PDB file of C-alpha atoms in Angstrom:
ATOM      1  CA  MET A 300      -0.007  -0.174   0.149  1.00 67.00           C
ATOM      2  CA  LEU A 301       3.269   2.301   1.118  1.00 62.00           C
ATOM      3  CA  ILE A 302       4.204   1.795  -2.407  1.00 67.00           C
ATOM      4  CA  TYR A 303       1.359   2.748  -4.589  1.00 58.00           C
ATOM      5  CA  ARG A 304       1.371   5.849  -2.481  1.00 58.00           C
ATOM      6  CA  LEU A 305       4.610   6.683  -3.204  1.00 54.00           C
ATOM      7  CA  VAL A 306       4.201   5.689  -6.878  1.00 53.00           C
ATOM      8  CA  PHE A 307       0.815   8.019  -6.836  1.00 57.00           C
ATOM      9  CA  PHE A 308       2.733  11.252  -4.856  1.00 54.00           C
ATOM     10  CA  LYS A 309       5.552  10.879  -7.787  1.00 57.00           C
ATOM     11  CA  ALA A 310       3.222  11.238 -10.663  1.00 52.00           C
ATOM     12  CA  LEU A 311       1.133  13.731  -8.894  1.00 51.00           C
ATOM     13  CA  LEU A 312       4.247  16.006  -8.546  1.00 49.00           C
ATOM     14  CA  LEU A 313       4.602  15.138 -12.338  1.00 48.00           C
ATOM     15  CA  CYS A 314       1.598  16.728 -13.388  1.00 49.00           C
ATOM     16  CA  LEU A 315       1.857  19.458 -11.360  1.00 45.00           C
ATOM     17  CA  SER A 316       5.711  20.400 -12.580  1.00 47.00           C
ATOM     18  CA  ALA A 317       4.375  19.759 -16.181  1.00 45.00           C
ATOM     19  CA  MET A 318       1.238  22.224 -15.809  1.00 46.00           C
ATOM     20  CA  LEU A 319       3.915  24.698 -14.149  1.00 44.00           C
ATOM     21  CA  THR A 320       6.508  24.962 -16.262  1.00 42.00           C
ATOM     22  CA  ALA A 321       4.942  28.252 -18.052  1.00 42.00           C
ATOM     23  CA  CYS A 322       5.324  29.761 -15.020  1.00 41.00           C
ATOM     24  CA  LYS A 323       8.577  28.670 -14.187  1.00 41.00           C
ATOM     25  CA  PRO A 324      11.685  31.164 -14.164  1.00 45.00           C
ATOM     26  CA  LEU A 325      14.595  31.398 -17.186  1.00 43.00           C
ATOM     27  CA  SER A 326      17.296  29.857 -15.019  1.00 43.00           C
ATOM     28  CA  GLU A 327      15.895  27.173 -12.808  1.00 48.00           C
ATOM     29  CA  TYR A 328      16.970  23.547 -11.480  1.00 48.00           C
ATOM     30  CA  ASP A 329      14.884  21.003 -12.108  1.00 48.00           C
ATOM     31  CA  LEU A 330      14.097  18.130 -10.224  1.00 53.00           C
ATOM     32  CA  MET A 331      17.207  16.686  -9.915  1.00 50.00           C
ATOM     33  CA  GLY A 332      19.232  19.478  -8.522  1.00 49.00           C
ATOM     34  CA  SER A 333      20.969  20.339 -12.170  1.00 47.00           C
ATOM     35  CA  PHE A 334      20.747  23.728 -13.203  1.00 44.00           C
ATOM     36  CA  PHE A 335      19.947  25.040 -16.415  1.00 50.00           C
ATOM     37  CA  ASP A 336      19.105  27.811 -18.042  1.00 61.00           C
ATOM     38  CA  ARG A 337      16.157  28.196 -20.591  1.00 72.00           C
ATOM     39  CA  GLY A 338      17.806  30.910 -22.644  1.00 83.00           C
ATOM     40  CA  THR A 339      16.666  34.559 -23.558  1.00 89.00           C
ATOM     41  CA  LEU A 340      12.356  34.990 -24.158  1.00 92.00           C
ATOM     42  CA  LEU A 341      11.499  36.761 -27.435  1.00 94.00           C
ATOM     43  CA  ALA A 342       7.878  38.506 -27.744  1.00 95.00           C
ATOM     44  CA  SER A 343       7.133  35.813 -29.643  1.00 94.00           C
ATOM     45  CA  GLY A 344       6.819  33.146 -26.398  1.00 93.00           C
ATOM     46  CA  GLU A 345       9.662  31.257 -27.551  1.00 93.00           C
ATOM     47  CA  TYR A 346      13.208  30.879 -26.110  1.00 91.00           C
ATOM     48  CA  ALA A 347      16.772  31.331 -27.718  1.00 86.00           C
ATOM     49  CA  PRO A 348      19.106  29.146 -26.489  1.00 82.00           C
ATOM     50  CA  SER A 349      21.750  31.605 -24.404  1.00 72.00           C
ATOM     51  CA  ASP A 350      24.411  30.635 -27.079  1.00 79.00           C
ATOM     52  CA  HIS A 351      21.951  30.987 -29.870  1.00 79.00           C
ATOM     53  CA  TRP A 352      24.183  34.190 -31.198  1.00 82.00           C
ATOM     54  CA  GLU A 353      27.401  33.255 -30.068  1.00 84.00           C
ATOM     55  CA  ARG A 354      30.161  34.242 -31.719  1.00 87.00           C
ATOM     56  CA  GLN A 355      27.696  36.522 -34.257  1.00 90.00           C
ATOM     57  CA  TRP A 356      27.245  40.444 -35.135  1.00 93.00           C
ATOM     58  CA  LYS A 357      24.702  41.328 -33.124  1.00 95.00           C
ATOM     59  CA  ILE A 358      22.786  44.381 -33.984  1.00 97.00           C
ATOM     60  CA  VAL A 359      19.997  45.535 -30.664  1.00 97.00           C
ATOM     61  CA  ASN A 360      17.552  48.515 -31.602  1.00 98.00           C
ATOM     62  CA  VAL A 361      16.184  50.101 -28.945  1.00 98.00           C
ATOM     63  CA  TRP A 362      12.862  51.864 -29.286  1.00 98.00           C
ATOM     64  CA  ALA A 363       9.328  52.460 -27.288  1.00 98.00           C
ATOM     65  CA  GLU A 364       5.810  52.999 -28.401  1.00 97.00           C
ATOM     66  CA  TRP A 365       5.714  56.503 -27.535  1.00 97.00           C
ATOM     67  CA  CYS A 366       8.837  57.995 -30.010  1.00 97.00           C
ATOM     68  CA  GLN A 367       7.799  58.906 -33.174  1.00 98.00           C
ATOM     69  CA  PRO A 368      11.510  58.326 -34.724  1.00 98.00           C
ATOM     70  CA  CYS A 369      11.058  54.620 -33.385  1.00 98.00           C
ATOM     71  CA  TRP A 370       8.089  53.988 -35.537  1.00 98.00           C
ATOM     72  CA  GLN A 371      10.514  56.355 -38.290  1.00 98.00           C
ATOM     73  CA  GLU A 372      13.061  53.601 -39.199  1.00 98.00           C
ATOM     74  CA  ILE A 373      10.968  49.963 -38.613  1.00 98.00           C
ATOM     75  CA  PRO A 374      10.153  50.023 -41.688  1.00 98.00           C
ATOM     76  CA  GLU A 375      14.223  50.514 -42.508  1.00 98.00           C
ATOM     77  CA  LEU A 376      15.419  48.221 -39.764  1.00 98.00           C
ATOM     78  CA  ASN A 377      12.455  45.437 -41.490  1.00 98.00           C
ATOM     79  CA  GLN A 378      13.990  46.510 -44.736  1.00 97.00           C
ATOM     80  CA  PHE A 379      17.479  45.340 -43.419  1.00 96.00           C
ATOM     81  CA  TYR A 380      16.785  42.701 -41.534  1.00 95.00           C
ATOM     82  CA  LYS A 381      14.821  41.027 -44.603  1.00 94.00           C
ATOM     83  CA  GLN A 382      18.270  41.134 -46.525  1.00 92.00           C
ATOM     84  CA  GLN A 383      20.540  39.880 -43.617  1.00 90.00           C
ATOM     85  CA  ASN A 384      18.178  37.046 -43.622  1.00 85.00           C
ATOM     86  CA  GLU A 385      18.812  36.210 -47.677  1.00 82.00           C
ATOM     87  CA  LYS A 386      22.800  35.421 -47.463  1.00 71.00           C
ATOM     88  CA  VAL A 387      23.249  32.051 -47.017  1.00 58.00           C
ATOM     89  CA  LEU A 388      26.779  31.968 -46.802  1.00 52.00           C
ATOM     90  CA  ILE A 389      28.809  35.109 -46.490  1.00 49.00           C
ATOM     91  CA  PRO A 390      32.515  34.813 -45.482  1.00 45.00           C
ATOM     92  CA  LYS A 391      32.006  36.993 -41.949  1.00 49.00           C
ATOM     93  CA  GLY A 392      28.772  35.291 -40.909  1.00 62.00           C
ATOM     94  CA  LYS A 393      25.161  36.828 -41.268  1.00 77.00           C
ATOM     95  CA  ILE A 394      24.319  40.521 -38.668  1.00 91.00           C
ATOM     96  CA  GLN A 395      21.822  39.133 -36.170  1.00 93.00           C
ATOM     97  CA  LEU A 396      19.071  42.658 -35.977  1.00 95.00           C
ATOM     98  CA  LEU A 397      16.962  42.411 -32.886  1.00 96.00           C
ATOM     99  CA  GLY A 398      15.080  44.499 -30.676  1.00 97.00           C
ATOM    100  CA  PHE A 399      14.785  45.633 -27.349  1.00 97.00           C
ATOM    101  CA  ASN A 400      11.990  47.759 -26.114  1.00 97.00           C
ATOM    102  CA  TYR A 401      12.957  50.573 -23.294  1.00 97.00           C
ATOM    103  CA  ASP A 402      10.012  50.630 -20.994  1.00 96.00           C
ATOM    104  CA  GLN A 403      10.486  46.595 -20.734  1.00 94.00           C
ATOM    105  CA  LEU A 404       7.066  45.676 -21.456  1.00 96.00           C
ATOM    106  CA  GLU A 405       5.344  42.721 -20.316  1.00 96.00           C
ATOM    107  CA  ILE A 406       5.861  39.851 -23.325  1.00 96.00           C
ATOM    108  CA  GLU A 407       1.764  40.084 -24.105  1.00 97.00           C
ATOM    109  CA  GLU A 408       2.006  43.643 -24.438  1.00 97.00           C
ATOM    110  CA  LEU A 409       5.393  43.756 -26.214  1.00 97.00           C
ATOM    111  CA  ALA A 410       3.934  41.193 -28.542  1.00 97.00           C
ATOM    112  CA  LYS A 411       0.911  43.620 -29.448  1.00 97.00           C
ATOM    113  CA  LEU A 412       2.659  46.301 -29.978  1.00 97.00           C
ATOM    114  CA  LYS A 413       4.648  44.366 -32.278  1.00 97.00           C
ATOM    115  CA  GLU A 414       2.410  43.843 -34.330  1.00 97.00           C
ATOM    116  CA  THR A 415       0.993  47.119 -34.175  1.00 97.00           C
ATOM    117  CA  MET A 416       4.389  48.927 -34.743  1.00 97.00           C
ATOM    118  CA  SER A 417       5.261  46.201 -37.929  1.00 98.00           C
ATOM    119  CA  ILE A 418       8.162  44.890 -36.452  1.00 98.00           C
ATOM    120  CA  GLU A 419       8.925  41.731 -38.778  1.00 97.00           C
ATOM    121  CA  PHE A 420      12.747  40.907 -36.899  1.00 97.00           C
ATOM    122  CA  PRO A 421      12.610  39.063 -33.459  1.00 96.00           C
ATOM    123  CA  VAL A 422      12.035  41.184 -30.159  1.00 97.00           C
ATOM    124  CA  LEU A 423      13.394  40.728 -26.666  1.00 96.00           C
ATOM    125  CA  THR A 424      11.850  40.376 -24.175  1.00 96.00           C
ATOM    126  CA  GLN A 425      15.456  41.198 -21.435  1.00 93.00           C
ATOM    127  CA  TRP A 426      18.274  41.712 -22.094  1.00 91.00           C
ATOM    128  CA  PRO A 427      20.788  38.791 -22.626  1.00 89.00           C
ATOM    129  CA  GLU A 428      23.117  38.519 -18.791  1.00 85.00           C
ATOM    130  CA  VAL A 429      26.327  37.877 -21.832  1.00 84.00           C
ATOM    131  CA  TRP A 430      25.727  40.590 -23.455  1.00 88.00           C
ATOM    132  CA  GLU A 431      27.436  44.120 -22.312  1.00 88.00           C
ATOM    133  CA  LYS A 432      24.397  46.889 -21.532  1.00 90.00           C
ATOM    134  CA  PRO A 433      25.013  50.636 -22.253  1.00 94.00           C
ATOM    135  CA  GLU A 434      23.072  53.300 -20.459  1.00 92.00           C
ATOM    136  CA  ILE A 435      21.005  54.338 -22.597  1.00 94.00           C
ATOM    137  CA  LYS A 436      20.259  58.464 -22.652  1.00 91.00           C
ATOM    138  CA  GLY A 437      18.367  58.543 -26.241  1.00 95.00           C
ATOM    139  CA  LEU A 438      15.996  57.040 -28.982  1.00 97.00           C
ATOM    140  CA  PRO A 439      16.068  55.199 -30.789  1.00 98.00           C
ATOM    141  CA  ALA A 440      19.343  53.767 -30.021  1.00 98.00           C
ATOM    142  CA  THR A 441      20.540  51.271 -32.447  1.00 98.00           C
ATOM    143  CA  ILE A 442      23.704  49.030 -30.583  1.00 97.00           C
ATOM    144  CA  ILE A 443      25.817  47.681 -32.729  1.00 97.00           C
ATOM    145  CA  ILE A 444      27.610  44.391 -29.876  1.00 95.00           C
ATOM    146  CA  GLY A 445      30.459  42.318 -30.995  1.00 93.00           C
ATOM    147  CA  PRO A 446      31.494  38.970 -32.213  1.00 92.00           C
ATOM    148  CA  ASN A 447      32.866  38.886 -28.435  1.00 91.00           C
ATOM    149  CA  ASN A 448      29.719  40.677 -26.988  1.00 91.00           C
ATOM    150  CA  THR A 449      30.871  43.637 -26.205  1.00 93.00           C
ATOM    151  CA  VAL A 450      29.763  47.090 -27.342  1.00 96.00           C
ATOM    152  CA  LYS A 451      31.242  47.916 -30.520  1.00 96.00           C
ATOM    153  CA  ARG A 452      29.573  51.841 -31.028  1.00 96.00           C
ATOM    154  CA  ILE A 453      26.197  53.153 -30.074  1.00 97.00           C
ATOM    155  CA  LEU A 454      23.740  54.518 -33.113  1.00 97.00           C
ATOM    156  CA  PHE A 455      21.366  57.942 -32.377  1.00 97.00           C
ATOM    157  CA  GLY A 456      18.556  58.811 -33.759  1.00 97.00           C
ATOM    158  CA  PRO A 457      16.546  56.955 -36.810  1.00 97.00           C
ATOM    159  CA  GLN A 458      18.592  54.753 -38.658  1.00 98.00           C
ATOM    160  CA  THR A 459      17.918  53.339 -42.638  1.00 98.00           C
ATOM    161  CA  LEU A 460      19.455  50.200 -44.839  1.00 97.00           C
ATOM    162  CA  LYS A 461      22.418  52.707 -46.283  1.00 97.00           C
ATOM    163  CA  SER A 462      23.528  53.485 -42.645  1.00 97.00           C
ATOM    164  CA  LEU A 463      22.898  50.144 -40.874  1.00 97.00           C
ATOM    165  CA  ASN A 464      25.391  48.709 -43.776  1.00 95.00           C
ATOM    166  CA  ASN A 465      27.893  51.339 -43.872  1.00 96.00           C
ATOM    167  CA  ALA A 466      28.402  51.036 -39.967  1.00 96.00           C
ATOM    168  CA  MET A 467      28.383  47.316 -39.876  1.00 95.00           C
ATOM    169  CA  SER A 468      30.851  47.969 -43.067  1.00 93.00           C
ATOM    170  CA  GLN A 469      33.324  50.086 -40.480  1.00 94.00           C
ATOM    171  CA  GLU A 470      32.755  47.805 -37.759  1.00 93.00           C
ATOM    172  CA  MET A 471      33.625  44.261 -39.794  1.00 88.00           C
ATOM    173  CA  GLU A 472      36.681  45.797 -41.181  1.00 86.00           C
ATOM    174  CA  GLY A 473      37.866  47.128 -37.924  1.00 81.00           C
ATOM    175  CA  ILE A 474      37.472  50.976 -38.722  1.00 58.00           C
ATOM    176  CA  SER A 475      36.307  52.643 -35.314  1.00 53.00           C
ATOM    177  CA  LYS A 476      34.224  55.271 -35.945  1.00 54.00           C
ATOM    178  CA  PRO A 477      32.902  57.922 -33.176  1.00 52.00           C
ATOM    179  CA  SER A 478      28.912  57.782 -32.839  1.00 50.00           C
ATOM    180  CA  LEU A 479      26.479  59.000 -34.588  1.00 46.00           C
TER     181      LEU A 479
END
């Protein structure tokens, strides 16, 4: 009888654990006591593994709903995103474009706003811990992060397809110019 109770109790714990999966934090300990990291939560509800953007160039556009220039640059950013996704094999690798909401909205509100603003590129719900995070003093801000996860340059003001391509060409060639 005791064995049946133990089996029932263990099954109940597993069911409760499965039901609460959506409420779990990004980093946690599993039932066996092993630490694991789910990665970075995106506005789409999907998780990007911690090493998903490892050793890649990243452009993170910081925006807000109340920022009119942020709205104006979205079509240019969408074009850049499409351009990068069309590149299958290029010598120095694809550049990852991501968004980050300055007001750090909850995921449901962020997903709706992403749709309202017609943002086609992935939007982070939180800043990945492994990336250097600069202090942002104005919007829109576009942060270029190198393959080693350090900030290489911050571009302030609305960006265009041309300005993004120029900035990335300079960074990838090792030419350092002051921020715009």
